[in-house]
Amino acid sequence: MAILCYPSTGRNVYKVRFFFADAKKLSSNVQNSKNSFLYCQEIVRKHDYENFIATLLLPPGPRQSTIAVRAFNVSVAQVQDQVSQGLIGQMRMKFWSDTLEAIYQDAPPAQLVALQLHEAVRQHKLSKRWFQRLISSRENHLSSKSFQSLSNLEDYAEHSASSILYLTLESLNVRTIESDHAASHIGRAQGIVTFLRAIPYNSRRQQVYVPIDLLVQHKVSQNDILKGIDDKRMKDLIFDVASSANAHIEKAKTIMPKMSSEARLALIPLLSVVSYLEQLRKVDFNVFDSRLSQRNPLLPWKMWWNKFRGKI
């Protein structure tokens, strides 16, 4: 108030006005940051629940960053489910590609996921190339939805699921060859399991993404999958896919003892992958068994217990 007692020059009045304008802007920025985080958190909780639970075990800063990364992933992944026309899908992918460029130029659009991701990039110096791989893998899958081989499926998993784990590690300031190597294998396993879990959902939508080489090898037709068959041919096919995921898990386990506790914490989504594969084995590799679609109520406890013990 004392500042306003000297109106002759007017300078102090302007200073007060600027002070309150800056304070109002700061308050608005804080509120926007809070809103964007809550929005991203809800997206991940609703559409990526198991990874959401794993993310809650991270320290506060890396947790917010990883929530932003996973919200971005959900937003990009949903393009395929929400769009039936290829051109519209490409336009939406272009939006996210342009958004990513704007984020790295410190000019994010007024979109809640973009705002939160910009904060994550700024705080943790996240590598742009992992986001680019994430977008390109989804975009390529729009135009060519079928996998020619199991190897193609693994490559897709590496570019999508593994990229998210690389970014999670960076959020924890972990940048080592061993950690990236383990993340690559775990991401591949997680991507393969996501593919398996989606088979019933996709078949109800009259879509089949099972690698063509496996269809030929096991003499299973796309029509068989659309009908939801669970005979020996189909179970053998699913066993082969699950075995590939398990092989990556075993390779990752040989690397993880060499890693720091922070790095292992970033890879705790591995537990949900192992849980699904165990359930799949119990139902004799019948991927259409309804029990596989039920959440494992013990999984959050297992994740917390493994964090407490410092093991995965």
PDB file of N, CA, C and O in Angstrom, residues 200 283 286-293:
ATOM      1  N   PRO A 200      -9.155 -61.409 -28.190  1.00  0.00           N
ATOM      2  CA  PRO A 200     -10.624 -61.502 -28.082  1.00  0.00           C
ATOM      3  C   PRO A 200     -11.329 -60.193 -28.444  1.00  0.00           C
ATOM      4  O   PRO A 200     -12.360 -60.203 -29.121  1.00  0.00           O
ATOM      5  N   VAL A 283      -5.084 -71.603 -17.821  1.00  0.00           N
ATOM      6  CA  VAL A 283      -6.274 -71.888 -18.635  1.00  0.00           C
ATOM      7  C   VAL A 283      -5.880 -72.627 -19.909  1.00  0.00           C
ATOM      8  O   VAL A 283      -6.628 -72.635 -20.896  1.00  0.00           O
ATOM      9  N   ASN A 286      -5.801 -70.995 -23.600  1.00  0.00           N
ATOM     10  CA  ASN A 286      -7.037 -70.605 -24.274  1.00  0.00           C
ATOM     11  C   ASN A 286      -7.202 -69.100 -24.117  1.00  0.00           C
ATOM     12  O   ASN A 286      -7.691 -68.607 -23.103  1.00  0.00           O
ATOM     13  N   VAL A 287      -6.773 -68.360 -25.112  1.00  0.00           N
ATOM     14  CA  VAL A 287      -6.731 -66.907 -25.017  1.00  0.00           C
ATOM     15  C   VAL A 287      -8.125 -66.290 -24.917  1.00  0.00           C
ATOM     16  O   VAL A 287      -8.277 -65.124 -24.527  1.00  0.00           O
ATOM     17  N   PHE A 288      -9.163 -67.089 -25.240  1.00  0.00           N
ATOM     18  CA  PHE A 288     -10.533 -66.590 -25.179  1.00  0.00           C
ATOM     19  C   PHE A 288     -11.206 -66.863 -23.830  1.00  0.00           C
ATOM     20  O   PHE A 288     -12.363 -66.508 -23.638  1.00  0.00           O
ATOM     21  N   ASP A 289     -10.512 -67.482 -22.905  1.00  0.00           N
ATOM     22  CA  ASP A 289     -11.083 -67.763 -21.585  1.00  0.00           C
ATOM     23  C   ASP A 289     -11.407 -66.447 -20.872  1.00  0.00           C
ATOM     24  O   ASP A 289     -10.543 -65.573 -20.743  1.00  0.00           O
ATOM     25  N   SER A 290     -12.640 -66.307 -20.408  1.00  0.00           N
ATOM     26  CA  SER A 290     -13.100 -65.043 -19.823  1.00  0.00           C
ATOM     27  C   SER A 290     -12.339 -64.674 -18.549  1.00  0.00           C
ATOM     28  O   SER A 290     -12.281 -63.493 -18.174  1.00  0.00           O
ATOM     29  N   ARG A 291     -11.744 -65.648 -17.885  1.00  0.00           N
ATOM     30  CA  ARG A 291     -11.007 -65.353 -16.651  1.00  0.00           C
ATOM     31  C   ARG A 291      -9.782 -64.473 -16.906  1.00  0.00           C
ATOM     32  O   ARG A 291      -9.306 -63.776 -16.002  1.00  0.00           O
ATOM     33  N   LEU A 292      -9.282 -64.508 -18.133  1.00  0.00           N
ATOM     34  CA  LEU A 292      -8.118 -63.699 -18.462  1.00  0.00           C
ATOM     35  C   LEU A 292      -8.424 -62.201 -18.520  1.00  0.00           C
ATOM     36  O   LEU A 292      -7.513 -61.371 -18.442  1.00  0.00           O
ATOM     37  N   SER A 293      -9.681 -61.865 -18.679  1.00  0.00           N
ATOM     38  CA  SER A 293     -10.071 -60.450 -18.761  1.00  0.00           C
ATOM     39  C   SER A 293     -10.318 -59.827 -17.390  1.00  0.00           C
ATOM     40  O   SER A 293     -10.563 -58.627 -17.279  1.00  0.00           O
TER      41      SER A 293
END
